[in-house]
Short mmCIF file of C-alpha atoms and ligand atoms in Angstrom, two decimals:
data_model
loop_
_atom_site.label_atom_id
_atom_site.label_comp_id
_atom_site.label_asym_id
_atom_site.label_seq_id
_atom_site.Cartn_x
_atom_site.Cartn_y
_atom_site.Cartn_z
CA MET A 13 -61.48 -48.69 102.05
CA ALA A 14 -61.43 -45.30 103.71
CA ASP A 15 -65.01 -45.79 104.89
CA ASP A 16 -64.32 -48.94 106.85
CA ARG A 17 -64.94 -47.70 110.40
CA ALA A 18 -62.67 -50.24 112.07
CA GLU A 19 -59.92 -48.57 110.19
CA TYR A 20 -60.01 -45.43 112.30
CA VAL A 21 -58.12 -45.00 115.51
CA LEU A 22 -60.07 -41.85 116.26
CA GLU A 23 -63.47 -40.56 115.29
CA MET A 24 -64.83 -37.24 116.42
CA LEU A 25 -68.52 -37.08 115.55
CA GLY A 26 -70.72 -33.99 115.39
CA ILE A 27 -68.71 -31.92 117.86
CA TYR A 28 -70.14 -28.58 119.00
CA LYS A 29 -68.41 -25.99 121.14
CA SER A 30 -69.28 -22.37 121.75
CA PHE A 31 -67.63 -19.53 123.64
CA PRO A 32 -69.33 -16.27 124.54
CA GLY A 33 -70.07 -14.68 121.19
CA VAL A 34 -68.49 -17.43 119.05
CA GLN A 35 -69.66 -20.77 117.72
CA ALA A 36 -66.14 -22.19 117.60
CA LEU A 37 -67.18 -25.70 116.48
CA ASP A 38 -70.37 -26.37 114.61
CA ASP A 39 -71.10 -30.05 113.97
CA VAL A 40 -67.50 -31.01 113.28
CA SER A 41 -66.49 -34.58 112.47
CA LEU A 42 -63.01 -35.97 111.96
CA HIS A 43 -61.83 -39.49 111.11
CA VAL A 44 -58.22 -40.37 111.72
CA ARG A 45 -56.40 -43.48 110.50
CA PRO A 46 -53.62 -45.16 112.48
CA GLY A 47 -50.10 -44.87 111.16
CA LYS A 48 -50.98 -41.83 109.05
CA VAL A 49 -50.33 -38.13 109.20
CA HIS A 50 -53.59 -36.21 109.20
CA ALA A 51 -53.23 -32.50 108.47
CA LEU A 52 -55.83 -30.19 109.97
CA MET A 53 -56.00 -26.98 107.97
CA GLY A 54 -57.93 -23.72 108.14
CA GLU A 55 -57.51 -20.00 108.56
CA ASN A 56 -56.74 -18.34 111.90
CA GLY A 57 -59.72 -18.82 114.15
CA ALA A 58 -61.25 -21.64 112.07
CA GLY A 59 -61.45 -23.86 115.16
CA LYS A 60 -58.48 -26.22 114.78
CA SER A 61 -56.98 -25.77 118.26
CA THR A 62 -60.41 -25.82 119.86
CA LEU A 63 -61.20 -29.18 118.24
CA MET A 64 -57.93 -30.61 119.48
CA LYS A 65 -58.47 -29.20 122.97
CA CYS A 66 -61.84 -30.99 123.07
CA LEU A 67 -60.06 -34.21 122.14
CA PHE A 68 -57.44 -33.62 124.79
CA GLY A 69 -59.91 -32.95 127.60
CA ILE A 70 -58.95 -29.29 128.02
CA TYR A 71 -62.34 -28.11 126.79
CA ARG A 72 -65.57 -29.98 127.31
CA GLU A 73 -67.52 -30.07 124.04
CA ASP A 74 -71.17 -28.95 124.16
CA GLY A 75 -72.24 -31.91 122.06
CA GLY A 76 -70.93 -34.79 119.97
CA GLU A 77 -68.97 -37.96 120.55
CA ILE A 78 -65.34 -38.94 120.61
CA ILE A 79 -64.58 -42.54 119.76
CA LEU A 80 -61.09 -43.77 120.42
CA LYS A 81 -60.12 -47.21 119.13
CA GLY A 82 -63.79 -48.09 118.79
CA ARG A 83 -64.71 -47.10 122.35
CA LEU A 84 -66.58 -44.01 123.49
CA ALA A 85 -64.08 -41.72 125.21
CA LYS A 86 -64.87 -39.09 127.82
CA PHE A 87 -61.85 -37.17 129.00
CA HIS A 88 -62.21 -34.74 131.85
CA SER A 89 -58.62 -33.60 131.80
CA ALA A 90 -55.41 -33.80 129.85
CA LYS A 91 -54.32 -36.51 132.28
CA ASP A 92 -57.25 -38.73 131.19
CA ALA A 93 -56.32 -38.16 127.56
CA LEU A 94 -52.68 -39.02 128.13
CA GLU A 95 -53.63 -42.21 129.95
CA ALA A 96 -55.87 -43.18 127.05
CA GLY A 97 -53.00 -42.72 124.61
CA VAL A 98 -53.51 -39.21 123.24
CA SER A 99 -50.68 -36.72 123.62
CA MET A 100 -50.44 -33.18 122.36
CA ILE A 101 -47.87 -30.54 121.52
CA HIS A 102 -49.53 -27.22 122.15
CA GLN A 103 -49.46 -24.17 119.96
CA GLU A 104 -48.25 -22.17 122.98
CA LEU A 105 -45.17 -23.40 124.82
CA SER A 106 -46.41 -24.86 128.08
CA ASN A 107 -43.30 -25.72 130.05
CA VAL A 108 -42.01 -24.64 133.44
CA PRO A 109 -39.02 -22.41 132.64
CA GLU A 110 -37.44 -22.63 136.10
CA ARG A 111 -37.26 -26.43 136.04
CA SER A 112 -34.79 -28.66 134.26
CA VAL A 113 -35.49 -30.40 130.97
CA ARG A 114 -35.86 -33.80 132.67
CA GLU A 115 -38.26 -32.45 135.29
CA ASN A 116 -40.37 -30.87 132.57
CA ILE A 117 -40.54 -34.10 130.61
CA TRP A 118 -41.63 -36.25 133.56
CA LEU A 119 -43.75 -33.59 135.23
CA GLY A 120 -46.75 -35.19 136.94
CA ARG A 121 -45.50 -38.77 136.37
CA GLU A 122 -42.10 -38.65 137.99
CA PRO A 123 -40.47 -42.04 138.60
CA LEU A 124 -40.38 -42.80 142.32
CA HIS A 125 -38.08 -44.70 144.67
CA ARG A 126 -39.68 -46.58 147.49
CA PHE A 127 -37.90 -47.38 150.71
CA GLY A 128 -40.44 -48.97 153.00
CA PRO A 129 -43.02 -46.31 153.73
CA ILE A 130 -40.92 -43.50 152.23
CA THR A 131 -41.06 -42.51 148.57
CA PHE A 132 -38.96 -39.96 146.84
CA LEU A 133 -38.16 -38.89 143.30
CA ASN A 134 -35.85 -41.11 141.38
CA HIS A 135 -33.66 -38.43 139.86
CA GLY A 136 -31.23 -40.92 138.43
CA LYS A 137 -33.91 -42.73 136.44
CA MET A 138 -35.42 -39.46 135.31
CA HIS A 139 -32.05 -38.40 134.01
CA ARG A 140 -31.27 -41.71 132.30
CA ASP A 141 -34.72 -41.98 130.68
CA THR A 142 -34.50 -38.42 129.40
CA ALA A 143 -31.02 -38.99 128.02
CA ALA A 144 -32.22 -42.16 126.28
CA LEU A 145 -35.23 -40.35 124.85
CA MET A 146 -33.06 -37.51 123.53
CA LYS A 147 -30.70 -40.04 122.02
CA ARG A 148 -33.49 -41.95 120.30
CA LEU A 149 -34.83 -38.70 118.86
CA GLU A 150 -31.32 -37.50 117.97
CA MET A 151 -31.80 -34.34 119.98
CA ASN A 152 -28.73 -32.73 121.39
CA ILE A 153 -30.19 -31.47 124.67
CA ASP A 154 -28.80 -32.00 128.15
CA PRO A 155 -31.51 -33.34 130.53
CA ALA A 156 -30.07 -31.20 133.32
CA ASP A 157 -30.33 -27.88 131.47
CA ARG A 158 -32.76 -25.32 132.78
CA MET A 159 -35.72 -25.14 130.37
CA GLY A 160 -35.94 -21.36 130.42
CA GLY A 161 -32.29 -21.07 129.38
CA LEU A 162 -32.83 -22.92 126.10
CA SER A 163 -33.63 -21.29 122.77
CA ILE A 164 -37.26 -21.31 121.69
CA SER A 165 -36.57 -23.99 119.11
CA LYS A 166 -34.89 -26.24 121.68
CA GLN A 167 -37.80 -25.72 124.04
CA GLN A 168 -40.05 -26.74 121.19
CA ALA A 169 -37.89 -29.84 120.65
CA CYS A 170 -38.41 -30.71 124.34
CA GLU A 171 -42.16 -30.45 123.91
CA ILE A 172 -41.90 -32.80 120.97
CA ALA A 173 -39.77 -35.22 123.01
CA LYS A 174 -42.26 -35.06 125.85
CA ALA A 175 -45.21 -35.81 123.59
CA VAL A 176 -43.35 -38.76 122.06
CA SER A 177 -42.34 -40.09 125.49
CA TYR A 178 -45.94 -40.94 126.37
CA GLU A 179 -45.86 -43.67 123.70
CA ALA A 180 -49.34 -42.51 122.70
CA SER A 181 -51.32 -43.91 119.80
CA ILE A 182 -52.32 -40.41 118.70
CA VAL A 183 -49.99 -37.44 118.82
CA VAL A 184 -51.49 -34.03 118.11
CA MET A 185 -49.03 -31.39 116.92
CA ASP A 186 -50.46 -27.88 116.91
CA GLU A 187 -48.00 -25.78 114.89
CA PRO A 188 -44.94 -27.65 116.12
CA SER A 189 -42.70 -26.17 113.46
CA SER A 190 -43.55 -22.50 113.81
CA SER A 191 -40.29 -21.77 115.64
CA LEU A 192 -38.17 -24.43 113.98
CA THR A 193 -35.65 -23.93 111.20
CA GLU A 194 -35.76 -25.92 108.01
CA THR A 195 -33.21 -28.43 109.28
CA GLU A 196 -35.05 -28.80 112.56
CA THR A 197 -38.31 -29.27 110.69
CA GLU A 198 -36.75 -32.02 108.59
CA HIS A 199 -35.67 -33.61 111.84
CA LEU A 200 -39.23 -33.33 113.14
CA PHE A 201 -40.47 -35.02 109.98
CA ARG A 202 -38.07 -37.90 110.58
CA ILE A 203 -39.53 -38.26 114.05
CA ILE A 204 -43.05 -38.17 112.61
CA ARG A 205 -42.19 -40.85 110.05
CA ASP A 206 -40.72 -42.98 112.80
CA LEU A 207 -43.93 -42.56 114.82
CA THR A 208 -46.24 -43.43 111.95
CA ALA A 209 -44.09 -46.47 111.10
CA ARG A 210 -44.89 -47.66 114.62
CA GLY A 211 -48.60 -47.24 113.89
CA VAL A 212 -49.06 -43.92 115.68
CA ALA A 213 -51.50 -41.44 114.14
CA VAL A 214 -50.22 -37.87 113.96
CA ILE A 215 -52.64 -34.96 113.69
CA TYR A 216 -50.62 -32.10 112.27
CA ILE A 217 -51.61 -28.43 112.27
CA SER A 218 -49.49 -25.93 110.36
CA HIS A 219 -49.84 -22.82 108.28
CA LYS A 220 -46.82 -23.77 106.21
CA MET A 221 -48.42 -25.08 103.08
CA SER A 222 -45.37 -26.82 101.68
CA GLU A 223 -44.99 -28.94 104.84
CA ILE A 224 -48.43 -30.38 104.38
CA PHE A 225 -47.56 -31.81 101.00
CA GLN A 226 -44.32 -33.25 102.32
CA ILE A 227 -45.75 -35.03 105.30
CA ALA A 228 -49.53 -35.47 105.21
CA ASP A 229 -51.50 -38.50 104.02
CA ASP A 230 -54.95 -37.06 104.68
CA VAL A 231 -55.99 -33.41 104.80
CA SER A 232 -59.07 -32.04 106.58
CA VAL A 233 -60.08 -28.45 106.07
CA MET A 234 -62.06 -26.30 108.49
CA ARG A 235 -63.63 -22.93 107.86
CA ASP A 236 -65.53 -20.78 110.37
CA GLY A 237 -66.06 -23.60 112.85
CA LYS A 238 -67.29 -26.07 110.24
CA MET A 239 -65.59 -29.09 108.71
CA LEU A 240 -65.52 -28.86 104.92
CA GLY A 241 -64.21 -32.37 104.37
CA THR A 242 -61.22 -34.67 104.17
CA TRP A 243 -59.12 -35.37 101.10
CA PRO A 244 -56.11 -37.58 100.37
CA ALA A 245 -53.15 -35.21 100.16
CA SER A 246 -52.37 -36.67 96.73
CA GLU A 247 -55.61 -35.21 95.36
CA LEU A 248 -54.82 -31.66 96.46
CA ASP A 249 -52.26 -29.05 95.51
CA GLU A 250 -51.42 -25.73 97.16
CA ASP A 251 -53.83 -23.71 95.06
CA LYS A 252 -56.75 -26.06 95.67
CA LEU A 253 -56.02 -26.16 99.38
CA ILE A 254 -55.78 -22.37 99.71
CA LYS A 255 -59.05 -22.03 97.85
CA LEU A 256 -60.74 -24.47 100.24
CA MET A 257 -59.36 -22.67 103.27
CA VAL A 258 -60.20 -19.13 102.34
CA GLY A 259 -63.32 -19.89 100.33
CA ARG A 260 -62.38 -17.59 97.51
CA ASP A 261 -60.37 -17.79 94.38
CA ASN A 262 -57.54 -15.54 95.44
CA THR A 263 -54.33 -17.43 95.09
CA GLN A 264 -52.12 -14.46 94.38
CA ARG A 265 -49.30 -14.65 96.90
CA PHE A 266 -47.69 -11.23 96.84
CA PRO A 267 -48.95 -7.74 96.04
CA THR A 268 -46.84 -5.57 93.77
CA VAL A 269 -44.36 -3.47 95.67
CA ASP A 270 -44.21 -0.31 93.58
CA SER A 271 -43.01 2.26 96.08
CA GLU A 272 -40.60 5.00 95.16
CA ILE A 273 -37.21 4.66 96.81
CA GLY A 274 -36.11 7.97 98.28
CA GLU A 275 -33.39 9.40 100.48
CA LEU A 276 -31.35 7.58 103.10
CA ARG A 277 -33.28 6.97 106.26
CA LEU A 278 -31.22 4.56 108.32
CA GLU A 279 -27.48 3.95 108.21
CA VAL A 280 -25.90 1.23 110.25
CA ARG A 281 -22.10 1.40 110.40
CA GLY A 282 -19.87 -1.35 111.75
CA LEU A 283 -22.37 -2.40 114.37
CA THR A 284 -20.88 -5.03 116.67
CA SER A 285 -22.60 -6.83 119.50
CA ALA A 286 -21.31 -6.56 123.04
CA GLU A 287 -21.60 -10.32 123.25
CA SER A 288 -18.69 -12.27 121.84
CA ARG A 289 -20.37 -14.80 119.60
CA SER A 290 -22.95 -12.53 118.07
CA PHE A 291 -23.02 -10.18 115.06
CA LYS A 292 -19.90 -8.30 114.14
CA ASP A 293 -19.10 -5.29 111.99
CA VAL A 294 -22.45 -5.10 110.20
CA SER A 295 -23.07 -2.14 107.90
CA PHE A 296 -26.06 -1.40 105.72
CA ASP A 297 -28.37 1.37 104.54
CA LEU A 298 -32.10 1.64 104.32
CA ARG A 299 -33.90 4.20 102.21
CA ARG A 300 -37.28 5.82 102.29
CA GLY A 301 -39.91 3.57 100.69
CA GLU A 302 -37.65 0.57 100.75
CA ILE A 303 -38.25 -2.96 102.00
CA LEU A 304 -34.99 -4.60 103.01
CA GLY A 305 -35.14 -8.33 103.63
CA ILE A 306 -32.69 -10.03 105.97
CA GLY A 307 -32.07 -13.69 105.25
CA GLY A 308 -29.88 -16.31 106.85
CA LEU A 309 -29.98 -19.56 108.75
CA VAL A 310 -30.66 -19.96 112.43
CA GLY A 311 -27.64 -18.74 114.36
CA ALA A 312 -27.00 -16.06 111.74
CA GLN A 313 -27.79 -13.49 114.48
CA ARG A 314 -30.49 -11.71 112.53
CA THR A 315 -32.80 -11.32 115.52
CA GLU A 316 -29.89 -10.17 117.67
CA LEU A 317 -29.00 -7.53 115.09
CA VAL A 318 -32.47 -6.05 114.81
CA GLU A 319 -32.93 -6.18 118.57
CA ALA A 320 -29.73 -4.17 118.95
CA ILE A 321 -31.01 -1.57 116.49
CA PHE A 322 -34.16 -1.39 118.59
CA GLY A 323 -32.19 -0.88 121.80
CA LEU A 324 -32.86 -4.29 123.32
CA ARG A 325 -29.24 -5.44 123.16
CA LYS A 326 -25.92 -3.81 123.90
CA THR A 327 -23.41 -3.04 121.21
CA SER A 328 -19.67 -2.58 121.69
CA CYS A 329 -18.95 -0.50 118.62
CA GLY A 330 -20.47 0.93 115.51
CA GLU A 331 -23.10 3.60 115.03
CA ILE A 332 -26.61 4.13 113.83
CA LEU A 333 -27.73 7.19 111.88
CA VAL A 334 -31.36 8.11 111.43
CA ASN A 335 -32.06 10.70 108.74
CA GLY A 336 -28.35 11.47 108.57
CA LYS A 337 -27.99 12.17 112.28
CA ARG A 338 -26.27 9.98 114.80
CA ALA A 339 -28.88 8.28 116.97
CA VAL A 340 -28.10 7.00 120.44
CA ILE A 341 -30.38 4.04 121.03
CA ARG A 342 -30.02 2.40 124.41
CA SER A 343 -33.58 1.29 124.99
CA PRO A 344 -36.76 0.60 123.01
CA ARG A 345 -37.98 3.96 124.24
CA ASP A 346 -35.07 5.67 122.45
CA ALA A 347 -35.83 3.63 119.35
CA ILE A 348 -39.51 4.55 119.35
CA ARG A 349 -38.51 8.20 119.75
CA HIS A 350 -36.43 7.87 116.59
CA GLY A 351 -39.44 6.45 114.78
CA ILE A 352 -38.39 2.81 114.89
CA GLY A 353 -40.85 -0.01 115.65
CA LEU A 354 -40.08 -3.71 116.12
CA ILE A 355 -42.46 -6.61 115.75
CA THR A 356 -40.59 -9.29 117.67
CA GLU A 357 -40.13 -12.88 116.68
CA ASP A 358 -41.10 -14.31 120.05
CA ARG A 359 -44.55 -12.79 120.10
CA ARG A 360 -46.08 -15.41 122.32
CA GLY A 361 -43.38 -15.11 124.92
CA SER A 362 -42.78 -11.41 125.17
CA GLY A 363 -45.45 -9.55 123.36
CA ILE A 364 -48.79 -10.40 124.86
CA PHE A 365 -50.62 -9.19 127.95
CA PRO A 366 -53.00 -12.16 128.18
CA LEU A 367 -55.54 -10.64 130.55
CA LEU A 368 -55.83 -7.33 128.73
CA SER A 369 -58.24 -6.68 125.90
CA VAL A 370 -57.59 -6.55 122.20
CA THR A 371 -57.87 -2.75 122.35
CA GLU A 372 -55.38 -2.43 125.19
CA ASN A 373 -52.94 -4.87 123.63
CA THR A 374 -53.07 -2.92 120.40
CA ALA A 375 -52.74 0.53 121.94
CA VAL A 376 -50.11 -0.15 124.57
CA ALA A 377 -47.12 1.01 122.52
CA SER A 378 -48.72 4.22 121.31
CA LEU A 379 -50.46 5.52 124.42
CA GLY A 380 -48.03 8.44 124.56
CA SER A 381 -49.59 10.00 121.49
CA TYR A 382 -53.09 9.90 122.97
CA ILE A 383 -52.49 11.98 126.05
CA ARG A 384 -54.10 15.39 126.19
CA GLY A 385 -53.60 17.91 128.96
CA GLY A 386 -51.04 15.77 130.71
CA LEU A 387 -53.23 12.95 131.94
CA LEU A 388 -56.36 12.46 130.00
CA LEU A 389 -56.28 9.51 127.65
CA GLU A 390 -58.49 9.84 124.65
CA HIS A 391 -60.28 6.53 125.04
CA ARG A 392 -62.65 6.91 122.13
CA ARG A 393 -59.87 7.73 119.69
CA ILE A 394 -57.70 4.95 121.04
CA GLU A 395 -60.42 2.40 120.55
CA ALA A 396 -61.27 3.68 117.09
CA GLU A 397 -57.65 3.55 115.96
CA ALA A 398 -57.05 0.12 117.50
CA ARG A 399 -60.17 -1.10 115.73
CA ARG A 400 -59.06 0.37 112.41
CA PHE A 401 -55.74 -1.48 112.37
CA ASN A 402 -57.28 -4.74 113.50
CA GLU A 403 -59.95 -4.45 110.84
CA GLN A 404 -57.29 -3.90 108.20
CA LEU A 405 -55.69 -7.19 109.20
CA ARG A 406 -59.07 -8.85 109.69
CA THR A 407 -58.35 -9.87 113.25
CA LYS A 408 -61.11 -12.25 114.24
CA THR A 409 -62.42 -11.38 117.70
CA PRO A 410 -65.89 -11.29 119.29
CA SER A 411 -65.22 -7.70 120.37
CA MET A 412 -62.46 -5.15 120.85
CA TRP A 413 -62.78 -5.70 124.61
CA THR A 414 -62.29 -9.47 124.56
CA GLN A 415 -59.23 -10.63 126.50
CA ILE A 416 -56.50 -11.38 124.01
CA GLN A 417 -55.89 -14.82 125.54
CA ASN A 418 -59.27 -15.93 124.16
CA LEU A 419 -58.24 -15.28 120.56
CA SER A 420 -56.80 -18.01 118.37
CA GLY A 421 -53.00 -18.05 118.12
CA GLY A 422 -52.82 -16.41 114.72
CA ASN A 423 -55.28 -13.70 115.68
CA GLN A 424 -53.20 -12.81 118.73
CA GLN A 425 -50.32 -12.24 116.36
CA LYS A 426 -52.39 -9.98 114.17
CA VAL A 427 -53.13 -7.85 117.23
CA LEU A 428 -49.41 -7.48 117.85
CA VAL A 429 -48.80 -6.47 114.26
CA SER A 430 -51.56 -3.88 114.69
CA ARG A 431 -49.82 -2.61 117.82
CA TRP A 432 -46.75 -1.58 115.87
CA LEU A 433 -48.64 -0.25 112.90
CA MET A 434 -50.51 1.98 115.33
CA THR A 435 -47.26 3.60 116.53
CA LEU A 436 -46.91 4.91 112.97
CA PRO A 437 -43.19 4.15 112.79
CA GLU A 438 -41.02 5.62 110.04
CA ILE A 439 -38.86 2.51 110.18
CA LEU A 440 -40.67 -0.72 110.89
CA ILE A 441 -38.64 -3.81 111.70
CA MET A 442 -40.55 -7.06 111.36
CA ASP A 443 -38.98 -10.25 112.65
CA GLU A 444 -40.69 -13.22 111.01
CA PRO A 445 -43.87 -11.19 110.50
CA THR A 446 -46.04 -13.97 109.10
CA ARG A 447 -45.06 -16.86 111.32
CA GLY A 448 -48.19 -18.72 112.41
CA ILE A 449 -50.41 -16.55 110.24
CA ASP A 450 -52.73 -18.10 107.68
CA VAL A 451 -52.36 -17.59 103.93
CA GLY A 452 -55.14 -15.04 103.60
CA ALA A 453 -53.79 -12.88 106.42
CA LYS A 454 -50.25 -13.23 105.08
CA PHE A 455 -51.40 -11.54 101.93
CA GLU A 456 -53.00 -8.79 104.02
CA ILE A 457 -49.77 -8.23 105.91
CA TYR A 458 -47.82 -8.08 102.65
CA THR A 459 -50.35 -5.63 101.27
CA ILE A 460 -49.91 -3.42 104.33
CA MET A 461 -46.12 -3.60 103.96
CA ALA A 462 -46.38 -2.54 100.33
CA GLU A 463 -48.71 0.29 101.28
CA LEU A 464 -46.44 1.51 104.08
CA ALA A 465 -43.55 1.55 101.63
CA ARG A 466 -45.66 3.44 99.12
CA ASN A 467 -46.32 6.03 101.83
CA GLY A 468 -42.61 6.53 102.28
CA LYS A 469 -42.03 4.26 105.29
CA SER A 470 -38.99 2.01 105.42
CA ILE A 471 -39.22 -1.64 106.36
CA ILE A 472 -36.73 -4.25 107.51
CA MET A 473 -38.07 -7.78 107.34
CA VAL A 474 -36.24 -10.72 108.87
CA SER A 475 -37.62 -13.87 107.33
CA SER A 476 -36.81 -17.54 107.06
CA GLU A 477 -39.40 -18.05 104.38
CA MET A 478 -37.50 -17.81 101.16
CA HIS A 479 -40.61 -17.01 99.11
CA GLU A 480 -41.58 -13.97 101.11
CA LEU A 481 -38.00 -12.82 101.39
CA LEU A 482 -37.64 -12.81 97.62
CA GLY A 483 -41.25 -11.87 96.91
CA MET A 484 -41.41 -8.76 99.09
CA SER A 485 -37.93 -7.24 99.37
CA HIS A 486 -36.28 -4.61 97.16
CA ARG A 487 -32.95 -5.91 98.40
CA VAL A 488 -32.01 -8.96 100.44
CA MET A 489 -29.16 -8.73 102.89
CA VAL A 490 -27.76 -12.02 104.10
CA LEU A 491 -26.07 -12.79 107.38
CA CYS A 492 -24.02 -15.85 108.20
CA ALA A 493 -22.68 -16.48 111.69
CA GLY A 494 -23.11 -12.82 112.60
CA ARG A 495 -21.31 -11.44 109.53
CA HIS A 496 -22.88 -9.57 106.65
CA THR A 497 -21.97 -11.81 103.72
CA GLY A 498 -23.69 -9.89 100.95
CA THR A 499 -26.69 -7.97 99.69
CA LEU A 500 -28.62 -9.13 96.64
CA GLU A 501 -30.75 -7.11 94.30
CA GLY A 502 -32.83 -7.68 91.16
CA PRO A 503 -32.16 -10.92 89.28
CA GLU A 504 -29.24 -11.60 91.63
CA ALA A 505 -31.71 -12.13 94.45
CA SER A 506 -32.33 -15.82 93.87
CA GLN A 507 -32.83 -18.69 96.25
CA GLU A 508 -29.45 -20.17 95.29
CA ASN A 509 -27.58 -16.93 95.93
CA VAL A 510 -29.26 -16.37 99.29
CA MET A 511 -28.37 -19.93 100.32
CA ARG A 512 -24.80 -19.51 99.13
CA LEU A 513 -24.31 -16.36 101.21
CA ALA A 514 -26.15 -17.89 104.16
CA THR A 515 -23.77 -20.83 104.30
CA GLN A 516 -20.58 -19.00 103.41
CA PHE A 517 -18.70 -20.01 106.55
CA GLU A 518 -20.02 -23.53 106.91
N1 ATP B 609 -61.03 -19.86 125.59
C1 ATP B 609 -61.70 -19.19 124.65
N2 ATP B 609 -62.60 -18.25 124.97
C2 ATP B 609 -63.29 -17.58 124.02
N3 ATP B 609 -63.15 -17.77 122.70
C3 ATP B 609 -62.27 -18.70 122.31
C4 ATP B 609 -61.50 -19.46 123.24
N4 ATP B 609 -60.70 -20.30 122.56
C5 ATP B 609 -60.97 -20.10 121.25
N5 ATP B 609 -61.91 -19.14 121.09
C6 ATP B 609 -62.48 -18.67 119.81
O1 ATP B 609 -62.82 -19.81 119.04
C7 ATP B 609 -62.51 -19.62 117.66
C8 ATP B 609 -61.62 -20.74 117.18
O2 ATP B 609 -60.32 -20.58 117.76
P1 ATP B 609 -59.15 -21.64 117.57
O3 ATP B 609 -58.10 -21.29 118.55
O4 ATP B 609 -59.70 -23.01 117.62
O5 ATP B 609 -58.67 -21.30 116.08
P2 ATP B 609 -57.48 -21.98 115.22
O6 ATP B 609 -58.12 -22.60 114.03
O7 ATP B 609 -56.65 -22.83 116.09
O8 ATP B 609 -56.68 -20.68 114.71
P3 ATP B 609 -55.07 -20.38 114.60
O9 ATP B 609 -54.64 -20.87 113.26
O10 ATP B 609 -55.02 -18.88 114.63
O11 ATP B 609 -54.39 -21.02 115.75
C9 ATP B 609 -61.89 -18.24 117.56
O12 ATP B 609 -62.87 -17.34 117.13
C10 ATP B 609 -61.46 -17.93 118.98
O13 ATP B 609 -61.50 -16.53 119.22
MG1 MG B 610 -54.71 -22.66 116.84
#
């Protein structure tokens, strides 16, 4: 039955697309059934977002055909696609931070009032329709709130609401869950099930393997710009899927962490945020060669804590000791001077200089160590070092001088990981280090973490992925509502115990 053409709401046939130096899509075909969830899988840079941008009229394909509900479709812009019933949640947040939630949702199709020859925006309707939409989707977001003031996950929820509001017959979701918590993701899945029950087809892109098996009906796998094929999700399992994606038989998830734990490197004593509802009285130690995981639910204030240690947030009391000496850290510059590096959670928002090259984006935090004679930057050495770290992580880029904005989402993140590795920090803090990164590259990042630890570096890893938290950490410290509720080690460090400590005050 799957080969009955009338059964497809969308067919993309023999699509080609190239960029300077890259054949991003090479004869790619995709068949999507109505009322089903179709997962699109592949490593970073495989071509998933490019294929969807061709569908959505953002890129014009070099060749091939797009057939929507049996009719040849030619979209010249996202507006054409939306009018034809295709909506998309982008991998990058694409809202207007200064505007309200309701303005963002109705942007470009605002309801109008007409009084004779005069038209003006119907704010009342915009507000009511947004409120109704939020209610239907069970989202607790005020239509009048300023978009930029919302948390990343709420902004993501607004993007989801916006995509749903078009009442499209195909909704493309390019990594919609990458900044959502587990509960929020379950909520998203309820929305997806509601959509498919109404006959909508959902094309779902995610690097979170377990999600695919929860939600997908069909799974298509891309590798290096080519489509390998489509399988019913019921015929695949995680190992088979990983093997298809990476094209090799390496399904080992974590390297062995066999570093030697040495002397105390970082001591945090009674650290309390200057903000009232943030972390309070947090103490912990970190030793040489150690990987300390920090677990907890959203709202546990893990990011706030590590940002404070890195000098990005104010504290009201408590102290930080580095190598036994009191360290005054009021800015990231102070932190870097004390040998601390932070790979932030919100890499897309704060980390990237889109117009600068891969080399520049990698080197920007370590330029200070490449100055000779006061002014002269050692360009050759900078490029060589930047290249070395990106090669270690297998960043896929046409060249080291390509603008970072032209890299796929996951590859941009690898560049930012390289940036902090290049500062050669003694203490590396990683906030959700593998978010949005494909399975193969995850393993590479874990391997680098293990190697850093073996070389005597100390690592703090904030992670919401239970497997990596337990798989990579010597000890797991858990926060709940800004309080340190416990630290687990050895056989104690189990999923149940982490969850118990993470929900202690709920
Ligand atoms: N605007 C662009 N200019 C130049 N190259 C591009 C552009 N957009 C994408 N590419 C290249 O096309 C290839 C496919 O990228 P794409 O973004 O489709 O990957 P992806 O499968 O979505 O990866 P990820 O999982 O990392 O998001 C990559 O090699 C990327 O560098
Ligand atoms: Mg992508």
